[in-house]
Amino acid sequence: MTFNSFTFVLFFLVVLGLYQLPLPWRTRKGILLCSSYLFYAAWNPPFVGLLVVSTVVDWVAGKRIYASSGTPRRAWLVLSLCTNLGILAYFKYSPFLLQSFAGLAAGVGIVFEPATAGIVLPIGISFYTFQTLSYSIDIYRKRLSPATSFLDYALFVTFFPQLVAGPIVRASEFLPQCLQPKRADGCQIGWGFILLTLGLFQKTILADHLFAPVADAIYREPERVSFATAWLGTLAFSGQIFFDFAGYSSCAIGAALCLGFVLPDNFRYPYAAIGFSDFWRRWHISLSSWLRDYLYIPLGGNRHGRFNQAGSLMLTMLIGGLWHGASWTFVVWGGLHGLYLVAERIAKATVGHLALWRHHAMQIALALLTFLLVTMTWVFFRAPDFTSASLFLQAMFGGAEQMSPVGPQAYVALAAVCMTLVFQWKMRQSSIEEVTERLPRWTVALCIGLLLVIMAITHQEETRGFIYFQF
Amino acid sequence: MASSTSNSNGRLGAWPWIRTYLFGLLVAAVLIGGWEGYWRSQGLKPFVANTFELWAAKLGAGLRAGSDAIMFTGSSRIMVGIDFPTLRAARPDRLLAQVGTLGGSPVAVLQYLAEETTWNGCVVAEVSPGELFIPFADQEQDTAEWLERFTRRLREQRRIPEPTYHALEFELELYLKEHLVTFAGQTHPNAVWQSLESGEPLEQPFYWLTRDRTEILDYTHIDLDDWRARSVARYSAPAIPRSEFAATLVEPLQGWVRDIEARGGRVVLLRLPAQGGILSLEHERFPDPDYWDILVARAGALAIDGNASPALSDFQMTDWEHLDREEAPQFTQTLVEILPPDC
């Protein structure tokens, strides 16, 4: 079930009520585990089996990796990698691979029409697969001891607040939290609900009400876009995807906190980033740090010279792009981010020492440049295919002749994007907690009340799913 | 208190935030209560809108219930005239589904049910001449479009099953719409803004639905003479020519009835009563020997003529074509006694 549903509100209140009962710690963890399976089954019950398989395989592999050495140790790691990546490849990438192969075959004159298997993508598979992979790899690298309790480990894999769209949690962050009995106090529950409310507001009002209708309307007709509409639509999408995903992450962190668990941050005002290294330290932090630790560094990272570093970066970002979706448009999206990162490293190495870059106005200009490039690159993320993407990019560079009119809502969305940029720039060195601490408590309460009222009166029947659920 | 594992500068003081949040909830409750109270004082009442989602939920339930289902299809006349609590008391073991559409004819749904090769329930199809014999350009648009959407969704659900919690979510939504003006959609800020811009106050619509898709009509906000004149004018549109009547309507209908009843299902053709100017027009434009009698003789289904049955025709109809709400329970009770026991 999605956070922006009445069903989730009921579900969460019931789980919270049961979890707060004076029961043994093990029982309360069992309640959380059952609730997590129920939460996942609410989409498609048979896929719970997949979650169980992934959990059991890595639980066994983790123990064996830890206990063995040499070839058997490597073999157990390979088993874990093959199982997790195999499941991911079958469910997420097999139609894409078959279609790509058919396209390649057609290119050399071989007609091959792959059968459409009708594979359904299990929700959240990319997230929990990366989570279980990190567990096995960390044990292999001797950075982590296996979980001592299967219950704790299963809860780490399935914990419902972050199960379907992250943040991607490391076992080293989560498992220690399962050891000591805990019950969220009034501080955690209250702040957790505040984060939940903020997240829901970002999702339902800003992403769904303000930005999505504009982006959807403009991206629906790529052949009719003009310079202005292409920019407006893409800027609206940049607002939509940020508030959609950041909203989900806030909800996840808030829901976990209500249960006394602390999750990692996933966003830190990314549209105020100065450069692309900074952007990836602020956008989907749990994924970018995962890719850094389990892909970029093993590929060589900053070692072995600039050429190898650039290659590692490119490969990491291409795979990161493919992680998002089984389509070449996502690969291009990742590849462009890789190019930006490589270009930034080259620029830093050659002219980075100049005092000019540290000037406040230059920092703002660099942040704006970063935002514009990130926004342009979103075209590949949002457009359904390369034809649409190229029409949009042509229009954004003045290649479209027609001037299609836009409604007032597009200008409201544009104003909202500008306000978001200013807000994120002001907040870039700060945090919502720091700002809230400085506010009188009654002001915070009033703001929460107003957010809830706005969500209630603008409630619409057809709710949108979270964008990242499809990954 | 750390609110996240990676938050180095985001530590919160040990303040009981639960108090702050509860105060926020109180503020929200007061403001939403004020909003709700204000609009109710302006005459608005909570209601269920006539949406595709609600219609699709009823059709889906009727299809799943198979032989246990009694479906009602036709126009607003059947949506107003059939009282579900009365019917439910008379047929406690049956699944009742109202799949009529405003201004719609039963043709599209009948065809759809006939083509659903396993469905064998009972369908009561309203065959009022105004909707059946006059092929308005947009008459079946909603029903046909909704059926297309419904079919597309079913096809999609065979590939990606609908999340299991959707049914519960749908019920919760309905519950809120039935009880709070705030959630019924009519006080959405866009509607309020438009009302302020145009200077027209927000008003309760003169028709709305219950969760059973029973239509409620409130004539107090409309000019009844004008309304009747428009209904009469609607009847003046060109009808299916008598020469084409059998080929375009009766023969396909005959096939659908045959298909449904061959599977053990049942089709009942129900002509709802009319009064005043509408009744006169029905007699004048669609003489029974040329239309109704042919339909009854050749369709092969049980037919009930509300105008010919004294038990059914003696009910009050303020606008000449829809039963008054207070009359619907008694009308339904009378109809139940006429319907065959398997329907």
mmCIF file with all atom_site columns, C-alpha atoms in Angstrom, chain B residues 164-328:
data_model
loop_
_atom_site.group_PDB
_atom_site.id
_atom_site.type_symbol
_atom_site.label_atom_id
_atom_site.label_alt_id
_atom_site.label_comp_id
_atom_site.label_asym_id
_atom_site.label_entity_id
_atom_site.label_seq_id
_atom_site.pdbx_PDB_ins_code
_atom_site.Cartn_x
_atom_site.Cartn_y
_atom_site.Cartn_z
_atom_site.occupancy
_atom_site.B_iso_or_equiv
_atom_site.pdbx_formal_charge
_atom_site.auth_seq_id
_atom_site.auth_comp_id
_atom_site.auth_asym_id
_atom_site.auth_atom_id
_atom_site.pdbx_PDB_model_num
ATOM 1   C CA . THR B 1 164 ? -5.290  -6.241  -2.975  1.00 0.00 ? 164 THR B CA 1
ATOM 2   C CA . TYR B 1 165 ? -5.769  -3.197  -0.754  1.00 0.00 ? 165 TYR B CA 1
ATOM 3   C CA . HIS B 1 166 ? -7.567  -1.210  -3.462  1.00 0.00 ? 166 HIS B CA 1
ATOM 4   C CA . ALA B 1 167 ? -10.998 -2.531  -2.441  1.00 0.00 ? 167 ALA B CA 1
ATOM 5   C CA . LEU B 1 168 ? -10.495 -1.343  1.139   1.00 0.00 ? 168 LEU B CA 1
ATOM 6   C CA . GLU B 1 169 ? -9.158  2.004   -0.059  1.00 0.00 ? 169 GLU B CA 1
ATOM 7   C CA . PHE B 1 170 ? -12.201 2.401   -2.293  1.00 0.00 ? 170 PHE B CA 1
ATOM 8   C CA . GLU B 1 171 ? -14.574 1.698   0.611   1.00 0.00 ? 171 GLU B CA 1
ATOM 9   C CA . LEU B 1 172 ? -12.773 4.185   2.867   1.00 0.00 ? 172 LEU B CA 1
ATOM 10  C CA . GLU B 1 173 ? -12.973 6.834   0.142   1.00 0.00 ? 173 GLU B CA 1
ATOM 11  C CA . LEU B 1 174 ? -16.692 6.190   -0.301  1.00 0.00 ? 174 LEU B CA 1
ATOM 12  C CA . TYR B 1 175 ? -17.297 6.388   3.423   1.00 0.00 ? 175 TYR B CA 1
ATOM 13  C CA . LEU B 1 176 ? -15.620 9.786   3.667   1.00 0.00 ? 176 LEU B CA 1
ATOM 14  C CA . LYS B 1 177 ? -17.492 11.133  0.631   1.00 0.00 ? 177 LYS B CA 1
ATOM 15  C CA . GLU B 1 178 ? -20.789 9.986   2.082   1.00 0.00 ? 178 GLU B CA 1
ATOM 16  C CA . HIS B 1 179 ? -20.157 11.721  5.382   1.00 0.00 ? 179 HIS B CA 1
ATOM 17  C CA . LEU B 1 180 ? -18.048 14.836  4.731   1.00 0.00 ? 180 LEU B CA 1
ATOM 18  C CA . VAL B 1 181 ? -18.622 17.659  2.254   1.00 0.00 ? 181 VAL B CA 1
ATOM 19  C CA . THR B 1 182 ? -14.862 18.325  2.404   1.00 0.00 ? 182 THR B CA 1
ATOM 20  C CA . PHE B 1 183 ? -14.126 14.979  0.735   1.00 0.00 ? 183 PHE B CA 1
ATOM 21  C CA . ALA B 1 184 ? -17.037 14.960  -1.719  1.00 0.00 ? 184 ALA B CA 1
ATOM 22  C CA . GLY B 1 185 ? -15.079 17.109  -4.164  1.00 0.00 ? 185 GLY B CA 1
ATOM 23  C CA . GLN B 1 186 ? -17.467 20.019  -4.462  1.00 0.00 ? 186 GLN B CA 1
ATOM 24  C CA . THR B 1 187 ? -15.470 22.252  -2.086  1.00 0.00 ? 187 THR B CA 1
ATOM 25  C CA . HIS B 1 188 ? -12.103 21.561  -3.741  1.00 0.00 ? 188 HIS B CA 1
ATOM 26  C CA . PRO B 1 189 ? -10.099 24.815  -3.833  1.00 0.00 ? 189 PRO B CA 1
ATOM 27  C CA . ASN B 1 190 ? -10.315 24.868  -7.660  1.00 0.00 ? 190 ASN B CA 1
ATOM 28  C CA . ALA B 1 191 ? -14.127 24.828  -7.465  1.00 0.00 ? 191 ALA B CA 1
ATOM 29  C CA . VAL B 1 192 ? -14.119 27.471  -4.736  1.00 0.00 ? 192 VAL B CA 1
ATOM 30  C CA . TRP B 1 193 ? -11.755 29.632  -6.799  1.00 0.00 ? 193 TRP B CA 1
ATOM 31  C CA . GLN B 1 194 ? -13.952 29.315  -9.879  1.00 0.00 ? 194 GLN B CA 1
ATOM 32  C CA . SER B 1 195 ? -16.991 30.183  -7.806  1.00 0.00 ? 195 SER B CA 1
ATOM 33  C CA . LEU B 1 196 ? -15.270 33.311  -6.468  1.00 0.00 ? 196 LEU B CA 1
ATOM 34  C CA . GLU B 1 197 ? -14.168 34.306  -9.976  1.00 0.00 ? 197 GLU B CA 1
ATOM 35  C CA . SER B 1 198 ? -17.595 33.843  -11.512 1.00 0.00 ? 198 SER B CA 1
ATOM 36  C CA . GLY B 1 199 ? -19.525 35.219  -8.563  1.00 0.00 ? 199 GLY B CA 1
ATOM 37  C CA . GLU B 1 200 ? -21.772 32.126  -8.670  1.00 0.00 ? 200 GLU B CA 1
ATOM 38  C CA . PRO B 1 201 ? -22.121 30.479  -5.261  1.00 0.00 ? 201 PRO B CA 1
ATOM 39  C CA . LEU B 1 202 ? -21.270 26.808  -4.822  1.00 0.00 ? 202 LEU B CA 1
ATOM 40  C CA . GLU B 1 203 ? -24.514 24.873  -4.866  1.00 0.00 ? 203 GLU B CA 1
ATOM 41  C CA . GLN B 1 204 ? -25.551 21.338  -4.127  1.00 0.00 ? 204 GLN B CA 1
ATOM 42  C CA . PRO B 1 205 ? -26.033 19.607  -7.486  1.00 0.00 ? 205 PRO B CA 1
ATOM 43  C CA . PHE B 1 206 ? -29.657 18.733  -8.135  1.00 0.00 ? 206 PHE B CA 1
ATOM 44  C CA . TYR B 1 207 ? -28.760 15.063  -8.545  1.00 0.00 ? 207 TYR B CA 1
ATOM 45  C CA . TRP B 1 208 ? -26.259 12.824  -6.799  1.00 0.00 ? 208 TRP B CA 1
ATOM 46  C CA . LEU B 1 209 ? -25.749 9.177   -5.939  1.00 0.00 ? 209 LEU B CA 1
ATOM 47  C CA . THR B 1 210 ? -25.700 6.896   -2.941  1.00 0.00 ? 210 THR B CA 1
ATOM 48  C CA . ARG B 1 211 ? -23.001 4.225   -2.608  1.00 0.00 ? 211 ARG B CA 1
ATOM 49  C CA . ASP B 1 212 ? -25.424 1.790   -4.360  1.00 0.00 ? 212 ASP B CA 1
ATOM 50  C CA . ARG B 1 213 ? -25.479 4.189   -7.336  1.00 0.00 ? 213 ARG B CA 1
ATOM 51  C CA . THR B 1 214 ? -29.083 5.021   -6.621  1.00 0.00 ? 214 THR B CA 1
ATOM 52  C CA . GLU B 1 215 ? -29.659 8.484   -8.025  1.00 0.00 ? 215 GLU B CA 1
ATOM 53  C CA . ILE B 1 216 ? -31.191 11.130  -5.788  1.00 0.00 ? 216 ILE B CA 1
ATOM 54  C CA . LEU B 1 217 ? -33.011 13.994  -7.500  1.00 0.00 ? 217 LEU B CA 1
ATOM 55  C CA . ASP B 1 218 ? -33.754 17.276  -5.773  1.00 0.00 ? 218 ASP B CA 1
ATOM 56  C CA . TYR B 1 219 ? -36.135 19.388  -7.836  1.00 0.00 ? 219 TYR B CA 1
ATOM 57  C CA . THR B 1 220 ? -36.132 22.297  -5.396  1.00 0.00 ? 220 THR B CA 1
ATOM 58  C CA . HIS B 1 221 ? -33.212 23.997  -7.186  1.00 0.00 ? 221 HIS B CA 1
ATOM 59  C CA . ILE B 1 222 ? -34.526 23.728  -10.743 1.00 0.00 ? 222 ILE B CA 1
ATOM 60  C CA . ASP B 1 223 ? -37.273 25.282  -12.804 1.00 0.00 ? 223 ASP B CA 1
ATOM 61  C CA . LEU B 1 224 ? -39.554 22.272  -13.228 1.00 0.00 ? 224 LEU B CA 1
ATOM 62  C CA . ASP B 1 225 ? -41.474 23.637  -16.227 1.00 0.00 ? 225 ASP B CA 1
ATOM 63  C CA . ASP B 1 226 ? -38.238 24.307  -18.044 1.00 0.00 ? 226 ASP B CA 1
ATOM 64  C CA . TRP B 1 227 ? -36.953 20.869  -17.078 1.00 0.00 ? 227 TRP B CA 1
ATOM 65  C CA . ARG B 1 228 ? -40.073 19.124  -18.404 1.00 0.00 ? 228 ARG B CA 1
ATOM 66  C CA . ALA B 1 229 ? -39.909 21.169  -21.616 1.00 0.00 ? 229 ALA B CA 1
ATOM 67  C CA . ARG B 1 230 ? -36.314 20.072  -22.164 1.00 0.00 ? 230 ARG B CA 1
ATOM 68  C CA . SER B 1 231 ? -37.231 16.414  -21.554 1.00 0.00 ? 231 SER B CA 1
ATOM 69  C CA . VAL B 1 232 ? -40.057 16.701  -24.070 1.00 0.00 ? 232 VAL B CA 1
ATOM 70  C CA . ALA B 1 233 ? -37.735 18.394  -26.567 1.00 0.00 ? 233 ALA B CA 1
ATOM 71  C CA . ARG B 1 234 ? -35.316 15.501  -26.188 1.00 0.00 ? 234 ARG B CA 1
ATOM 72  C CA . TYR B 1 235 ? -38.088 13.157  -27.324 1.00 0.00 ? 235 TYR B CA 1
ATOM 73  C CA . SER B 1 236 ? -38.501 15.186  -30.503 1.00 0.00 ? 236 SER B CA 1
ATOM 74  C CA . ALA B 1 237 ? -35.123 14.084  -31.885 1.00 0.00 ? 237 ALA B CA 1
ATOM 75  C CA . PRO B 1 238 ? -35.201 11.682  -34.865 1.00 0.00 ? 238 PRO B CA 1
ATOM 76  C CA . ALA B 1 239 ? -35.840 8.080   -33.826 1.00 0.00 ? 239 ALA B CA 1
ATOM 77  C CA . ILE B 1 240 ? -34.696 4.800   -35.368 1.00 0.00 ? 240 ILE B CA 1
ATOM 78  C CA . PRO B 1 241 ? -36.914 4.471   -38.488 1.00 0.00 ? 241 PRO B CA 1
ATOM 79  C CA . ARG B 1 242 ? -39.555 1.793   -38.164 1.00 0.00 ? 242 ARG B CA 1
ATOM 80  C CA . SER B 1 243 ? -38.144 0.020   -41.186 1.00 0.00 ? 243 SER B CA 1
ATOM 81  C CA . GLU B 1 244 ? -34.719 -0.275  -39.545 1.00 0.00 ? 244 GLU B CA 1
ATOM 82  C CA . PHE B 1 245 ? -35.919 -0.954  -36.023 1.00 0.00 ? 245 PHE B CA 1
ATOM 83  C CA . ALA B 1 246 ? -35.829 -4.735  -36.258 1.00 0.00 ? 246 ALA B CA 1
ATOM 84  C CA . ALA B 1 247 ? -32.440 -4.952  -37.932 1.00 0.00 ? 247 ALA B CA 1
ATOM 85  C CA . THR B 1 248 ? -30.586 -2.344  -35.874 1.00 0.00 ? 248 THR B CA 1
ATOM 86  C CA . LEU B 1 249 ? -31.989 -3.086  -32.442 1.00 0.00 ? 249 LEU B CA 1
ATOM 87  C CA . VAL B 1 250 ? -34.265 -6.103  -32.117 1.00 0.00 ? 250 VAL B CA 1
ATOM 88  C CA . GLU B 1 251 ? -32.098 -8.684  -33.850 1.00 0.00 ? 251 GLU B CA 1
ATOM 89  C CA . PRO B 1 252 ? -28.897 -7.891  -31.945 1.00 0.00 ? 252 PRO B CA 1
ATOM 90  C CA . LEU B 1 253 ? -30.915 -7.807  -28.712 1.00 0.00 ? 253 LEU B CA 1
ATOM 91  C CA . GLN B 1 254 ? -32.408 -11.179 -29.547 1.00 0.00 ? 254 GLN B CA 1
ATOM 92  C CA . GLY B 1 255 ? -28.886 -12.606 -29.936 1.00 0.00 ? 255 GLY B CA 1
ATOM 93  C CA . TRP B 1 256 ? -27.670 -11.201 -26.633 1.00 0.00 ? 256 TRP B CA 1
ATOM 94  C CA . VAL B 1 257 ? -30.717 -12.518 -24.773 1.00 0.00 ? 257 VAL B CA 1
ATOM 95  C CA . ARG B 1 258 ? -30.221 -15.929 -26.380 1.00 0.00 ? 258 ARG B CA 1
ATOM 96  C CA . ASP B 1 259 ? -26.527 -15.997 -25.393 1.00 0.00 ? 259 ASP B CA 1
ATOM 97  C CA . ILE B 1 260 ? -27.116 -14.994 -21.782 1.00 0.00 ? 260 ILE B CA 1
ATOM 98  C CA . GLU B 1 261 ? -30.094 -17.279 -21.237 1.00 0.00 ? 261 GLU B CA 1
ATOM 99  C CA . ALA B 1 262 ? -28.399 -20.244 -22.936 1.00 0.00 ? 262 ALA B CA 1
ATOM 100 C CA . ARG B 1 263 ? -25.829 -20.102 -20.119 1.00 0.00 ? 263 ARG B CA 1
ATOM 101 C CA . GLY B 1 264 ? -28.539 -20.160 -17.481 1.00 0.00 ? 264 GLY B CA 1
ATOM 102 C CA . GLY B 1 265 ? -28.718 -16.398 -17.050 1.00 0.00 ? 265 GLY B CA 1
ATOM 103 C CA . ARG B 1 266 ? -31.822 -14.273 -17.302 1.00 0.00 ? 266 ARG B CA 1
ATOM 104 C CA . VAL B 1 267 ? -32.696 -11.030 -19.111 1.00 0.00 ? 267 VAL B CA 1
ATOM 105 C CA . VAL B 1 268 ? -35.663 -8.918  -18.058 1.00 0.00 ? 268 VAL B CA 1
ATOM 106 C CA . LEU B 1 269 ? -36.707 -5.979  -20.235 1.00 0.00 ? 269 LEU B CA 1
ATOM 107 C CA . LEU B 1 270 ? -38.289 -3.349  -18.057 1.00 0.00 ? 270 LEU B CA 1
ATOM 108 C CA . ARG B 1 271 ? -40.189 -0.424  -19.494 1.00 0.00 ? 271 ARG B CA 1
ATOM 109 C CA . LEU B 1 272 ? -40.466 2.064   -16.657 1.00 0.00 ? 272 LEU B CA 1
ATOM 110 C CA . PRO B 1 273 ? -43.680 4.066   -16.437 1.00 0.00 ? 273 PRO B CA 1
ATOM 111 C CA . ALA B 1 274 ? -43.913 7.642   -17.678 1.00 0.00 ? 274 ALA B CA 1
ATOM 112 C CA . GLN B 1 275 ? -46.488 10.353  -17.106 1.00 0.00 ? 275 GLN B CA 1
ATOM 113 C CA . GLY B 1 276 ? -47.791 13.623  -18.522 1.00 0.00 ? 276 GLY B CA 1
ATOM 114 C CA . GLY B 1 277 ? -46.165 15.002  -21.647 1.00 0.00 ? 277 GLY B CA 1
ATOM 115 C CA . ILE B 1 278 ? -43.542 12.268  -21.764 1.00 0.00 ? 278 ILE B CA 1
ATOM 116 C CA . LEU B 1 279 ? -46.165 9.508   -21.754 1.00 0.00 ? 279 LEU B CA 1
ATOM 117 C CA . SER B 1 280 ? -48.111 11.272  -24.515 1.00 0.00 ? 280 SER B CA 1
ATOM 118 C CA . LEU B 1 281 ? -44.942 11.534  -26.609 1.00 0.00 ? 281 LEU B CA 1
ATOM 119 C CA . GLU B 1 282 ? -44.085 7.883   -26.049 1.00 0.00 ? 282 GLU B CA 1
ATOM 120 C CA . HIS B 1 283 ? -47.513 6.875   -27.344 1.00 0.00 ? 283 HIS B CA 1
ATOM 121 C CA . GLU B 1 284 ? -47.379 9.336   -30.222 1.00 0.00 ? 284 GLU B CA 1
ATOM 122 C CA . ARG B 1 285 ? -43.872 8.710   -31.469 1.00 0.00 ? 285 ARG B CA 1
ATOM 123 C CA . PHE B 1 286 ? -43.473 5.054   -30.612 1.00 0.00 ? 286 PHE B CA 1
ATOM 124 C CA . PRO B 1 287 ? -46.803 3.302   -31.046 1.00 0.00 ? 287 PRO B CA 1
ATOM 125 C CA . ASP B 1 288 ? -46.692 -0.035  -29.243 1.00 0.00 ? 288 ASP B CA 1
ATOM 126 C CA . PRO B 1 289 ? -47.547 -2.139  -32.315 1.00 0.00 ? 289 PRO B CA 1
ATOM 127 C CA . ASP B 1 290 ? -44.570 -0.665  -34.200 1.00 0.00 ? 290 ASP B CA 1
ATOM 128 C CA . TYR B 1 291 ? -41.988 -0.749  -31.413 1.00 0.00 ? 291 TYR B CA 1
ATOM 129 C CA . TRP B 1 292 ? -42.719 -2.278  -28.035 1.00 0.00 ? 292 TRP B CA 1
ATOM 130 C CA . ASP B 1 293 ? -44.835 -5.198  -29.268 1.00 0.00 ? 293 ASP B CA 1
ATOM 131 C CA . ILE B 1 294 ? -42.177 -6.153  -31.837 1.00 0.00 ? 294 ILE B CA 1
ATOM 132 C CA . LEU B 1 295 ? -39.465 -5.923  -29.230 1.00 0.00 ? 295 LEU B CA 1
ATOM 133 C CA . VAL B 1 296 ? -41.396 -8.110  -26.788 1.00 0.00 ? 296 VAL B CA 1
ATOM 134 C CA . ALA B 1 297 ? -42.375 -10.639 -29.422 1.00 0.00 ? 297 ALA B CA 1
ATOM 135 C CA . ARG B 1 298 ? -38.909 -11.122 -30.875 1.00 0.00 ? 298 ARG B CA 1
ATOM 136 C CA . ALA B 1 299 ? -36.399 -10.416 -28.114 1.00 0.00 ? 299 ALA B CA 1
ATOM 137 C CA . GLY B 1 300 ? -37.177 -13.664 -26.343 1.00 0.00 ? 300 GLY B CA 1
ATOM 138 C CA . ALA B 1 301 ? -36.837 -12.143 -22.877 1.00 0.00 ? 301 ALA B CA 1
ATOM 139 C CA . LEU B 1 302 ? -39.329 -11.548 -20.116 1.00 0.00 ? 302 LEU B CA 1
ATOM 140 C CA . ALA B 1 303 ? -40.744 -8.043  -20.659 1.00 0.00 ? 303 ALA B CA 1
ATOM 141 C CA . ILE B 1 304 ? -42.494 -5.874  -18.080 1.00 0.00 ? 304 ILE B CA 1
ATOM 142 C CA . ASP B 1 305 ? -44.392 -2.837  -19.299 1.00 0.00 ? 305 ASP B CA 1
ATOM 143 C CA . GLY B 1 306 ? -44.644 -0.277  -16.530 1.00 0.00 ? 306 GLY B CA 1
ATOM 144 C CA . ASN B 1 307 ? -47.191 1.787   -18.428 1.00 0.00 ? 307 ASN B CA 1
ATOM 145 C CA . ALA B 1 308 ? -49.488 -1.159  -19.004 1.00 0.00 ? 308 ALA B CA 1
ATOM 146 C CA . SER B 1 309 ? -49.290 -2.535  -15.486 1.00 0.00 ? 309 SER B CA 1
ATOM 147 C CA . PRO B 1 310 ? -51.670 -0.689  -13.116 1.00 0.00 ? 310 PRO B CA 1
ATOM 148 C CA . ALA B 1 311 ? -49.541 -1.785  -10.179 1.00 0.00 ? 311 ALA B CA 1
ATOM 149 C CA . LEU B 1 312 ? -46.491 -0.016  -11.619 1.00 0.00 ? 312 LEU B CA 1
ATOM 150 C CA . SER B 1 313 ? -47.964 2.967   -13.406 1.00 0.00 ? 313 SER B CA 1
ATOM 151 C CA . ASP B 1 314 ? -49.726 4.504   -10.448 1.00 0.00 ? 314 ASP B CA 1
ATOM 152 C CA . PHE B 1 315 ? -46.721 6.211   -8.872  1.00 0.00 ? 315 PHE B CA 1
ATOM 153 C CA . GLN B 1 316 ? -45.921 9.899   -8.610  1.00 0.00 ? 316 GLN B CA 1
ATOM 154 C CA . MET B 1 317 ? -43.408 11.338  -11.123 1.00 0.00 ? 317 MET B CA 1
ATOM 155 C CA . THR B 1 318 ? -42.783 15.032  -10.603 1.00 0.00 ? 318 THR B CA 1
ATOM 156 C CA . ASP B 1 319 ? -40.839 15.485  -13.842 1.00 0.00 ? 319 ASP B CA 1
ATOM 157 C CA . TRP B 1 320 ? -42.986 12.923  -15.782 1.00 0.00 ? 320 TRP B CA 1
ATOM 158 C CA . GLU B 1 321 ? -40.171 10.401  -16.264 1.00 0.00 ? 321 GLU B CA 1
ATOM 159 C CA . HIS B 1 322 ? -38.385 9.761   -12.955 1.00 0.00 ? 322 HIS B CA 1
ATOM 160 C CA . LEU B 1 323 ? -40.100 8.250   -9.941  1.00 0.00 ? 323 LEU B CA 1
ATOM 161 C CA . ASP B 1 324 ? -40.162 10.430  -6.865  1.00 0.00 ? 324 ASP B CA 1
ATOM 162 C CA . ARG B 1 325 ? -37.673 9.279   -4.259  1.00 0.00 ? 325 ARG B CA 1
ATOM 163 C CA . GLU B 1 326 ? -40.353 8.529   -1.646  1.00 0.00 ? 326 GLU B CA 1
ATOM 164 C CA . GLU B 1 327 ? -42.146 6.307   -4.143  1.00 0.00 ? 327 GLU B CA 1
ATOM 165 C CA . ALA B 1 328 ? -39.108 4.208   -5.078  1.00 0.00 ? 328 ALA B CA 1
#
